[in-house]
Structures are given as structure tokens and as C-alpha cells.
CSV table of C-alpha atoms in Angstrom, one decimal:
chain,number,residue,atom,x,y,z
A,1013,UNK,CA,-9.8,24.0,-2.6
A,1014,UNK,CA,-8.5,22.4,-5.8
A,1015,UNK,CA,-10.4,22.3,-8.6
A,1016,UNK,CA,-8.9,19.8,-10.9
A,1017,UNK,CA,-9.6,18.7,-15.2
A,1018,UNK,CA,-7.6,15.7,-15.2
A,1019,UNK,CA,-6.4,12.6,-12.4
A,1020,UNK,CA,-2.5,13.6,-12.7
A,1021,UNK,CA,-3.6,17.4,-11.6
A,1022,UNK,CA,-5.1,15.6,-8.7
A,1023,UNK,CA,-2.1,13.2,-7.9
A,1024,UNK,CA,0.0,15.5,-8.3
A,1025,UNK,CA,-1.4,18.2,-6.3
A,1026,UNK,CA,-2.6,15.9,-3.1
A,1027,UNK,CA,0.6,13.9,-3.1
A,1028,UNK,CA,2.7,16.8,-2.9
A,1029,UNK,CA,0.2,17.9,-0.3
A,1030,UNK,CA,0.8,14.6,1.7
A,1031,UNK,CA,4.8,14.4,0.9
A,1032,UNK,CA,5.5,18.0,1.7
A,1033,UNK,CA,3.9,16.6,5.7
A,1034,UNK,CA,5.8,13.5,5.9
A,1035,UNK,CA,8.9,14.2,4.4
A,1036,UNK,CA,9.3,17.0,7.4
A,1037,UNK,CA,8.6,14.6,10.4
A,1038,UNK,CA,4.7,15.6,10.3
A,1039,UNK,CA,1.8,13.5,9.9
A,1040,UNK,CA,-1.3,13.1,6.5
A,1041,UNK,CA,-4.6,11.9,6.5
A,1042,UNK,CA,-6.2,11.3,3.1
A,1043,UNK,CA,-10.2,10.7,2.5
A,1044,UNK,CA,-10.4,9.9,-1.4
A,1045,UNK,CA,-12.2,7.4,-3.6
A,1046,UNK,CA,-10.4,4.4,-4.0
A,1047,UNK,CA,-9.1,4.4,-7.1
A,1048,UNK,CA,-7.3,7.9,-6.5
A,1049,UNK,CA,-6.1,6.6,-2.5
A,1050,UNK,CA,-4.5,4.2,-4.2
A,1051,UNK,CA,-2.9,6.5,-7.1
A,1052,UNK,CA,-2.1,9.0,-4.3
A,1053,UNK,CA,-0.8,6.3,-2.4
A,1054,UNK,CA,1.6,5.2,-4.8
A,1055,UNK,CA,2.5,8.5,-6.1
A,1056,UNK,CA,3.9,9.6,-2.4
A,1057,UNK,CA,5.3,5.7,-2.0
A,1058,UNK,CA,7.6,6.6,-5.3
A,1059,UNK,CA,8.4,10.3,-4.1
A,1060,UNK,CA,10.3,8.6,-1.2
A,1061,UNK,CA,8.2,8.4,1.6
A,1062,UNK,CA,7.5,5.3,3.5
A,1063,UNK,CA,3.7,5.2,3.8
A,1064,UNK,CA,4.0,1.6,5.8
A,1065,UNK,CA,6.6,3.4,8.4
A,1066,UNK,CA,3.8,5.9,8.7
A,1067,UNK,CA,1.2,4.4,9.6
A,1068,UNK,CA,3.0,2.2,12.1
A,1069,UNK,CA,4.0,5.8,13.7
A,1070,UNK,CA,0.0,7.0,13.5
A,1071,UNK,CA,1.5,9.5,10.7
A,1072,UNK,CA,-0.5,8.6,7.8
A,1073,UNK,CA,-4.1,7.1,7.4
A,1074,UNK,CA,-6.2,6.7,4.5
A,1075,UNK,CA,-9.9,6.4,4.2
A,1076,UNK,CA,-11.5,5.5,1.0
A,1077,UNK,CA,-14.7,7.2,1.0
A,1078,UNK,CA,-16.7,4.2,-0.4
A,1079,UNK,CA,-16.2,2.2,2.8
A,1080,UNK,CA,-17.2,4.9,4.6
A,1081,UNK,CA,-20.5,5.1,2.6
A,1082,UNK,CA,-20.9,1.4,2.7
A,1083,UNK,CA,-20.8,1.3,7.0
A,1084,UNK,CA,-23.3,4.0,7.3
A,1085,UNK,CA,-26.6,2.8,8.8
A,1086,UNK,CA,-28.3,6.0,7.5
A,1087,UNK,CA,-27.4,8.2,4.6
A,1088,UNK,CA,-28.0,11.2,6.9
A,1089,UNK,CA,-24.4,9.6,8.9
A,1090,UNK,CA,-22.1,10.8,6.3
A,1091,UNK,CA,-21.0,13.9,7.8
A,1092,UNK,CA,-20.9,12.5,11.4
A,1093,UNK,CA,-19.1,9.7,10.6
A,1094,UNK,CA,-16.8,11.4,8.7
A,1095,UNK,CA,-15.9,14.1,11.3
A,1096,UNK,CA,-15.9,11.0,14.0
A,1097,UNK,CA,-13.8,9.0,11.6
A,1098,UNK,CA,-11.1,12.0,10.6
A,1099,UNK,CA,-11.0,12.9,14.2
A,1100,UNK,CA,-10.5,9.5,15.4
A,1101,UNK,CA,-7.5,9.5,12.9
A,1102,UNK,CA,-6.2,13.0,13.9
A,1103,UNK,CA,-6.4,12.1,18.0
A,1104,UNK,CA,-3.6,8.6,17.3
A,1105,UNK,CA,-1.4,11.2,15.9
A,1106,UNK,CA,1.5,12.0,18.6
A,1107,UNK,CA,0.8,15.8,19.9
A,1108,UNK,CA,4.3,16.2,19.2
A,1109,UNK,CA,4.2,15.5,15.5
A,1110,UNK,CA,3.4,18.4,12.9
A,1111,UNK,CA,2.9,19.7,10.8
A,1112,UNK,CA,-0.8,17.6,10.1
A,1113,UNK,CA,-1.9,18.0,6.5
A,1114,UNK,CA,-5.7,16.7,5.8
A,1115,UNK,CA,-6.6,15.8,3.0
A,1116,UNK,CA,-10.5,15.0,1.3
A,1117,UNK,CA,-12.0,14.4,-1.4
A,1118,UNK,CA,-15.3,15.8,-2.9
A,1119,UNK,CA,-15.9,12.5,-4.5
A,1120,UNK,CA,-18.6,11.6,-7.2
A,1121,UNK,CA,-20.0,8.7,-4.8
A,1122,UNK,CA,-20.4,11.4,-2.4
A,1123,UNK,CA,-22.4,13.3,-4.9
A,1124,UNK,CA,-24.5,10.1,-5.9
A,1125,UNK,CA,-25.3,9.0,-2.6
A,1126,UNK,CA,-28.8,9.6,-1.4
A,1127,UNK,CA,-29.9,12.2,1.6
A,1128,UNK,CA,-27.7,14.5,3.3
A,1129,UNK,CA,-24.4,13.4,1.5
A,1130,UNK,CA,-24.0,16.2,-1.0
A,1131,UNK,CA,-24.5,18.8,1.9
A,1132,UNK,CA,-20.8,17.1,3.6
A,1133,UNK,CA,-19.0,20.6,4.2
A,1134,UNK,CA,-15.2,20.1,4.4
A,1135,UNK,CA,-15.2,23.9,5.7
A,1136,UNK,CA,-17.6,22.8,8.6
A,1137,UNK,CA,-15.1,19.5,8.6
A,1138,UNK,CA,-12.4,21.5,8.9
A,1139,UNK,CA,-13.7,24.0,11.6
A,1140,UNK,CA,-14.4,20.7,13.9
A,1141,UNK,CA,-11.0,19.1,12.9
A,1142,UNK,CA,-9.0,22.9,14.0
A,1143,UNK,CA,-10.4,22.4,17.3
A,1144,UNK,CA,-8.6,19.3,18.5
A,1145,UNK,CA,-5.2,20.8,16.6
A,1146,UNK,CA,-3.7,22.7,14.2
A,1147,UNK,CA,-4.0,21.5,11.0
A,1148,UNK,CA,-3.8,22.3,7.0
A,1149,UNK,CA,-6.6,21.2,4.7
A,1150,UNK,CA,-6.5,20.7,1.2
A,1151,UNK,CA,-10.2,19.7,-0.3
A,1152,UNK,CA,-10.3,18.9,-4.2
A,1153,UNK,CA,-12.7,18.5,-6.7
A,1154,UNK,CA,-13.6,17.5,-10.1
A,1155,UNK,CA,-14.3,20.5,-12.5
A,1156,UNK,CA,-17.2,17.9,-13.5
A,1157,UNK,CA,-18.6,17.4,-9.9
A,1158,UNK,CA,-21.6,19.8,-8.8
A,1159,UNK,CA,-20.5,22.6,-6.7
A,1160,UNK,CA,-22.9,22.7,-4.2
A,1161,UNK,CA,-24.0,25.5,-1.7
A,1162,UNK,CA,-21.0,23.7,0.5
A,1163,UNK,CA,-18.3,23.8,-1.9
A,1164,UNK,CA,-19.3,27.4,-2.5
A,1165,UNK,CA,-19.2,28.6,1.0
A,1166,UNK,CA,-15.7,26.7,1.2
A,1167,UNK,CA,-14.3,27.8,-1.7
A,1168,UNK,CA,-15.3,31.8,-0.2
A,1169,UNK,CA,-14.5,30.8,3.6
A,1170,UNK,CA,-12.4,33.0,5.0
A,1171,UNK,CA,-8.3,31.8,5.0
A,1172,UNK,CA,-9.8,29.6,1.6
A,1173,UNK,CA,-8.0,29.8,-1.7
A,1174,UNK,CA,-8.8,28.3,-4.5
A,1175,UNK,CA,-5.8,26.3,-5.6
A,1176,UNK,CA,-4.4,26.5,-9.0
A,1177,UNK,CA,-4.1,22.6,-10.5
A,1178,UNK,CA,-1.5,22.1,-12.1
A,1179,UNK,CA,-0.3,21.8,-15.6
A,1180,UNK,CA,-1.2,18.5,-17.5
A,1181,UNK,CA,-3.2,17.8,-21.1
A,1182,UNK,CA,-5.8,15.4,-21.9
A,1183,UNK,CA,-4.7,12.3,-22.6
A,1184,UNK,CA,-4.3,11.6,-26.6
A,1185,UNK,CA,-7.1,9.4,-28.2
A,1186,UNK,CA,-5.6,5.6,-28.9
A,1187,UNK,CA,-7.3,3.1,-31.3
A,1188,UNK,CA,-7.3,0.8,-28.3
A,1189,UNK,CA,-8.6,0.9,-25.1
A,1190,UNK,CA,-6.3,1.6,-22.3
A,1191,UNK,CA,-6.3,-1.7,-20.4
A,1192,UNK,CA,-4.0,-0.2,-17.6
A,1193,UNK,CA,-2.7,3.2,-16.8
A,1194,UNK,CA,-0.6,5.1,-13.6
A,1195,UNK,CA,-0.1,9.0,-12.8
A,1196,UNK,CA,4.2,8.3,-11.8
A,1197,UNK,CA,5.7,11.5,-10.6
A,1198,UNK,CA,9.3,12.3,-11.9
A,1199,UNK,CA,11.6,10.7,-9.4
A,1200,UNK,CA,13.6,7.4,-10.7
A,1201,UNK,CA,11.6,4.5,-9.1
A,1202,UNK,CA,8.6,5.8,-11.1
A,1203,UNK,CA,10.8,4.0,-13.9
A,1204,UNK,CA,10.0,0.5,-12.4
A,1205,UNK,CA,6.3,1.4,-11.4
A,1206,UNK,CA,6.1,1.8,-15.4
A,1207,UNK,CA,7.9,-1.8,-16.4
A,1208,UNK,CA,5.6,-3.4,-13.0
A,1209,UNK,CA,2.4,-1.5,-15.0
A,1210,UNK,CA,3.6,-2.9,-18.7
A,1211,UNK,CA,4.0,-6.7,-17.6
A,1212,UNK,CA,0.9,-7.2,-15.4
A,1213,UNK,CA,-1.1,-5.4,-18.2
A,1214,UNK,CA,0.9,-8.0,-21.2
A,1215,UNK,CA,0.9,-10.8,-19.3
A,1216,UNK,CA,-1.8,-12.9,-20.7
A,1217,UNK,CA,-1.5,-10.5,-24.2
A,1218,UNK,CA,1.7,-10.9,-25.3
A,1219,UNK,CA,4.9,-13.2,-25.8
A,1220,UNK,CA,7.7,-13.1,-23.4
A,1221,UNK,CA,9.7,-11.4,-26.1
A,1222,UNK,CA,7.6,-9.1,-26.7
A,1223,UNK,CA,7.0,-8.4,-23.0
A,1224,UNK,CA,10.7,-7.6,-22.7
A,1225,UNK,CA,10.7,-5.4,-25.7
A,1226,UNK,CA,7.6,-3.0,-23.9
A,1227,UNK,CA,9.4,-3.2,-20.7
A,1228,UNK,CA,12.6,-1.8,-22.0
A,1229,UNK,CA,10.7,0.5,-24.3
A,1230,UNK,CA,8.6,2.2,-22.0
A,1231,UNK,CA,11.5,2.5,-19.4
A,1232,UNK,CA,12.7,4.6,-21.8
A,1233,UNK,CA,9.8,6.7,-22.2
A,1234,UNK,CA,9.2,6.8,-18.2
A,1235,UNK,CA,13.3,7.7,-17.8
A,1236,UNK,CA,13.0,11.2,-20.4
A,1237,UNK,CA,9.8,12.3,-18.8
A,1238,UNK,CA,11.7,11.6,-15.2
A,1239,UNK,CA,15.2,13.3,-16.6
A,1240,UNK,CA,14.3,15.7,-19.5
A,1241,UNK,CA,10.8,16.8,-18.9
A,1242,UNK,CA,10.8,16.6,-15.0
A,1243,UNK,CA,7.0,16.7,-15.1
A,1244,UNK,CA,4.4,14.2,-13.6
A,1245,UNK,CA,3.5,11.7,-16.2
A,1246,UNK,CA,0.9,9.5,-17.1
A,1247,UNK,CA,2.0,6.1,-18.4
A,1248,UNK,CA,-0.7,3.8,-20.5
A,1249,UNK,CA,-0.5,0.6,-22.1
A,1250,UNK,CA,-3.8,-0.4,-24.8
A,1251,UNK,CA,-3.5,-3.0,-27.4
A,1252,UNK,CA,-4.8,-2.7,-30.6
A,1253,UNK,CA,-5.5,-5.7,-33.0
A,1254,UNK,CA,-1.5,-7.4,-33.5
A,1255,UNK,CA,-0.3,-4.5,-31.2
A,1256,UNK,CA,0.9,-3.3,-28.2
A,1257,UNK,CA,0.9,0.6,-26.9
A,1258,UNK,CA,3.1,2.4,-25.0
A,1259,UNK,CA,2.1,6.4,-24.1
A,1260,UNK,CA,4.0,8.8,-22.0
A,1261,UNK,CA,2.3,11.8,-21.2
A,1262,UNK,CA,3.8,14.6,-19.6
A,1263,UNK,CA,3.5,18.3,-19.1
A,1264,UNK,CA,6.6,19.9,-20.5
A,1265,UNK,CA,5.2,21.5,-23.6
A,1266,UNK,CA,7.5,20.5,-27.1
A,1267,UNK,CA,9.4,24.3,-27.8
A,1268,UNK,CA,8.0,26.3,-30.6
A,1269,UNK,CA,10.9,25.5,-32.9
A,1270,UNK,CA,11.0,21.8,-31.9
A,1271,UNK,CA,12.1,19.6,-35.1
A,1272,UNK,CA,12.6,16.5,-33.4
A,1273,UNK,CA,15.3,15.1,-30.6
A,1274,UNK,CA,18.8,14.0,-31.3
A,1275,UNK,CA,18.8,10.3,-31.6
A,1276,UNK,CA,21.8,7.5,-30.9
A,1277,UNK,CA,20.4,4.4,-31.8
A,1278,UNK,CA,22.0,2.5,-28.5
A,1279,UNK,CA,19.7,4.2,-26.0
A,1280,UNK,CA,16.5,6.9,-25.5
A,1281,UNK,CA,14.5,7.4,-28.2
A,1282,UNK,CA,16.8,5.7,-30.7
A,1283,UNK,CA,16.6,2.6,-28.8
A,1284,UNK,CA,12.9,3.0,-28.8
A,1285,UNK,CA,13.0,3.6,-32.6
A,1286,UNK,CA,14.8,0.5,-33.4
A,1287,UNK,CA,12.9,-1.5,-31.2
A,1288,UNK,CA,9.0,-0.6,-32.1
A,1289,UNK,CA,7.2,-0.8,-35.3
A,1290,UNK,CA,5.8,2.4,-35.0
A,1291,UNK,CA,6.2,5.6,-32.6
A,1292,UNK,CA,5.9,9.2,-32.7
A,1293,UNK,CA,6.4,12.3,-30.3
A,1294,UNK,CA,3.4,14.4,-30.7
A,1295,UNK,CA,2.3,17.9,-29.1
A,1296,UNK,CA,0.0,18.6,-27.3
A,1297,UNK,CA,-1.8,21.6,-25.0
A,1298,UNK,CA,0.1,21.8,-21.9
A,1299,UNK,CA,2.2,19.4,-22.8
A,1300,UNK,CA,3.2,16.3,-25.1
A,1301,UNK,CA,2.9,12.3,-25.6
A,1302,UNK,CA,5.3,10.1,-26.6
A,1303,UNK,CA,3.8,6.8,-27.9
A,1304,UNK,CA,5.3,3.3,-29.7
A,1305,UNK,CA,3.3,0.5,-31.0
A,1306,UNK,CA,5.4,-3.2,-31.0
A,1307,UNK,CA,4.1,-6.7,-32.3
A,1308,UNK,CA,2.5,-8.3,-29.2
A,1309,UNK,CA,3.9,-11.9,-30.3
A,1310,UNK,CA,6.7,-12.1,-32.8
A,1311,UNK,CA,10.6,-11.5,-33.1
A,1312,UNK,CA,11.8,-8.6,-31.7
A,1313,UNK,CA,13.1,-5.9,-34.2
């Protein structure tokens, strides 16, 4: 069981979870909500590992836990149809194929939905899920969600462990609202995932220079948490009134005599200096954010 404070501890956690299966020729299920199937998703996707291929091989399938609520008759389903629905997923897997990692979600729509849904063991689910084969389960859940007499009889099960989350701060406040955000791990295509993320988010917010400017910007701020920190980070893009923002969040602590990083004004953080109207690198518990504000319509500096 993982018990996690913040969405990165999760991504990371479960994607590693799912990667560490299909990188070695095995297979993943994933039950999540559908916000973090989708960050999970993409989190793996980046790592290397073709989730399309996968599934075409019956080595990866993903449930979103809302649908499952939404094609239940009865709220009293949701653990049948969730053991029918995981088994159904395990039994297209070839028998040949392990290892089989499962993992499920103790999601807050479980928790809000009526009747027997909060009473959904994942160490009953697992127990049913052992008998048709061998598997590993990883079940998470949010500090914030009830632990109910379920969770607590998992979390003591025998072979259970409770597993450490890992690393990663709060995100920084920001005078804006974040309008679009992604957990990236630190491999290199995570780089592009944060220039896709910046130009959806500016498209209808900014001019094309200025959407060139963030691009390049945060590239640069994705790139040192990929190369330097080698940490999971959290990428963000908010505007506030003229401005655009730009936040890299990672977990790699500043040291304790930190008085700033060398700067060459053709690249990094000198490139991110001359470009923005504002930035700063600022600690933070368990980690550190890197942030730059540029003009949203306007020349370039």
C-alpha cells in the first residue's frame, strides 16, 4: 500500500510499478481515476515503454474507475464488477507472460459513491486475483482519503507493506491559477511533453512570439530537472495579468551552501535569464522550483 501527499509521489511510484512489468517482457493492469490513468499513462509512455504495443499484446489495460462506477446497475456491484472486470483483464494476458503487476487505486469517487463502495477490499481483490496467477499488487492512496476498516486490514495483511512515497514538495503558491500542469519523469522525451503542455495551454493566451519564447524557456527548465536533478518533476504553466508562468518543480533539494548556479548566457539558466522578465530558483522542503514569468504578447527580450 502507498500512501501518497502529492500526484508526482503517485505517478512516480505506480509508473515505476507499471514500467519495472513491461520493460521485462511482463504484463500491467492499472484501475485509477481518470485524471491520474492518464498521468500514469503518459508517465510510463515517456519512460520508454510502448503502452499501444501493449495492449495489442494483452500486456497492459487500464480501467478508469469512474466508468466502472458509471456501468454499475447497483451501487452494491462495485466490488463484483471490479474483481469480474480485473479478472477478465488478467485471463487475455498470455500464461507465458510475467511478471503481472496490478495496479488500483483507492480513489475519492470510490469513497463518494453510495452503498457498499467504500467497503471495496483490494486485499480481498487481490486474494481472488492470486488465484487465477501469480501476481504483484500495488494499491495507493491519498493521505486525505478515509482509511477504512478495508484499507486497514490491507495495510496489516500478511505479505503487506506499507510503501514509502517518494520524495517530492508541495507545489509553490503562484499569483495565477495553474491553467495546465504534467508530473514528467526524468528521461529526455519528458522535454517535449513540457513544450506540447506550454503551447496547448498559450495557444489562445499568448502571441506566437511569445509562445516560442515559453517553449524554449521551459525546455530549459524541463532539460536541468531531467540532467542535473534527475528527479520526477512537475511542470506548470499559470498566467497572471500581462504574464506568462513557467514552474519546474523537482525533488533534488538546493545544497546547504547553494549561492546560486553558474550561468553562460547562450544556454540553461542564462538563456532563461535573458529571455524572461522575471525568474528565480527558490528552495523548497524536499526539493526546489524553478520559475520565469515572460510578456504573453510583446517582443521577445
Amino acid at each position: 500500500m502507498l500512501v501518497y501527499r502529492h500526484e508526482a509521489q503517485l505517478v512516480e511510484a505506480a509508473g515505476s510499478f507499471i514500467s519495472e512489468a513491461l520493460t521485462g517482457g511482463g504484463a500491467a493492469v492499472a484501475l485509477a481515476s481518470a485524471a491520474h490513468l492518464r498521468a500514469l499513462e503518459d508517465w510510463v509512455s515517456l519512460c520508454g515503454s510502448d503502452l499501444g504495443a501493449a495492449a495489442v499484446q494483452h500486456r497492459y489495460r487500464g480501467f478508469e474507475v469512474e466508468a466502472v462506477l458509471d456501468s454499475l446497475d447497483s451501487p452494491a456491484d462495485v466490488a463484483p464488477a471490479l474483481s469480474a472486470q480485473l479478472a477478465a483483464a488478467l485471463a487475455e494476458i498470455p500464461p507465458e507472460v510475467a511478471p503481472v503487476h496490478v495496479f488500483g487505486e483507492v480513489a475519492q469517487a470510490l469513497r463518494a459513491a453510495p452503498g457498499d463502495a467504500a467497503n471495496v477490499s483490494f486485499a480481498a481483490l487481490a486474494d481472488e486475483l492470486r488465484g487465477a496467477r501469480p501476481v504483484s499488487l500495488l494499491c495507493a492512496r491519498h493521505e486525505d482519503v478515509t482509511a477504512d476498516a478495508a484499507c486497514s486490514r490491507q495495510e496489516r495483511a500478511d505479505g503487506a507493506a506499507l510503501l514509502e512515497a517518494p520524495r517530492f514538495p508541495a507545489s509553490p503558491a503562484s499569483n495565477g491559477a495553474v491553467v495546465s500542469s504534467a508530473v514528467l519523469p526524468p528521461a529526455p522525451a519528458a522535454c517535449r511533453a513540457a513544450r506540447r503542455l506550454v503551447r496547448a495551454a498559450c495557444a489562445n493566451e499568448a502571441g506566437a512570439d511569445a509562445i516560442g519564447a515559453a517553449e524554449l524557456v521551459v525546455s530549459e527548465l524541463a532539460g536541468n530537472a531531467v540532467r542535473h536533478a534527475r528527479s520526477t518533476f512537475k511542470a506548470e504553466v499559470s498566467f497572471n495579468n500581462g504574464s506568462v508562468r513557467l514552474a519546474v518543480t523537482d525533488a533534488r533539494p538546493l545544497p546547504a551552501d547553494w549561492d546560486g548556479f553558474p550561468i553562460a548566457r547562450e544556454h540553461g539558466l542564462g538563456l532563461v535569464a535573458a529571455m524572461a522578465e522575471s525568474w528565480a530558483v527558490e528552495p523548497l522542503a524536499d526539493g526546489k522550483v524553478v520559475w520565469a514569468e515572460l510578456a504573453r504578447n510583446g517582443a521577445v527580450r
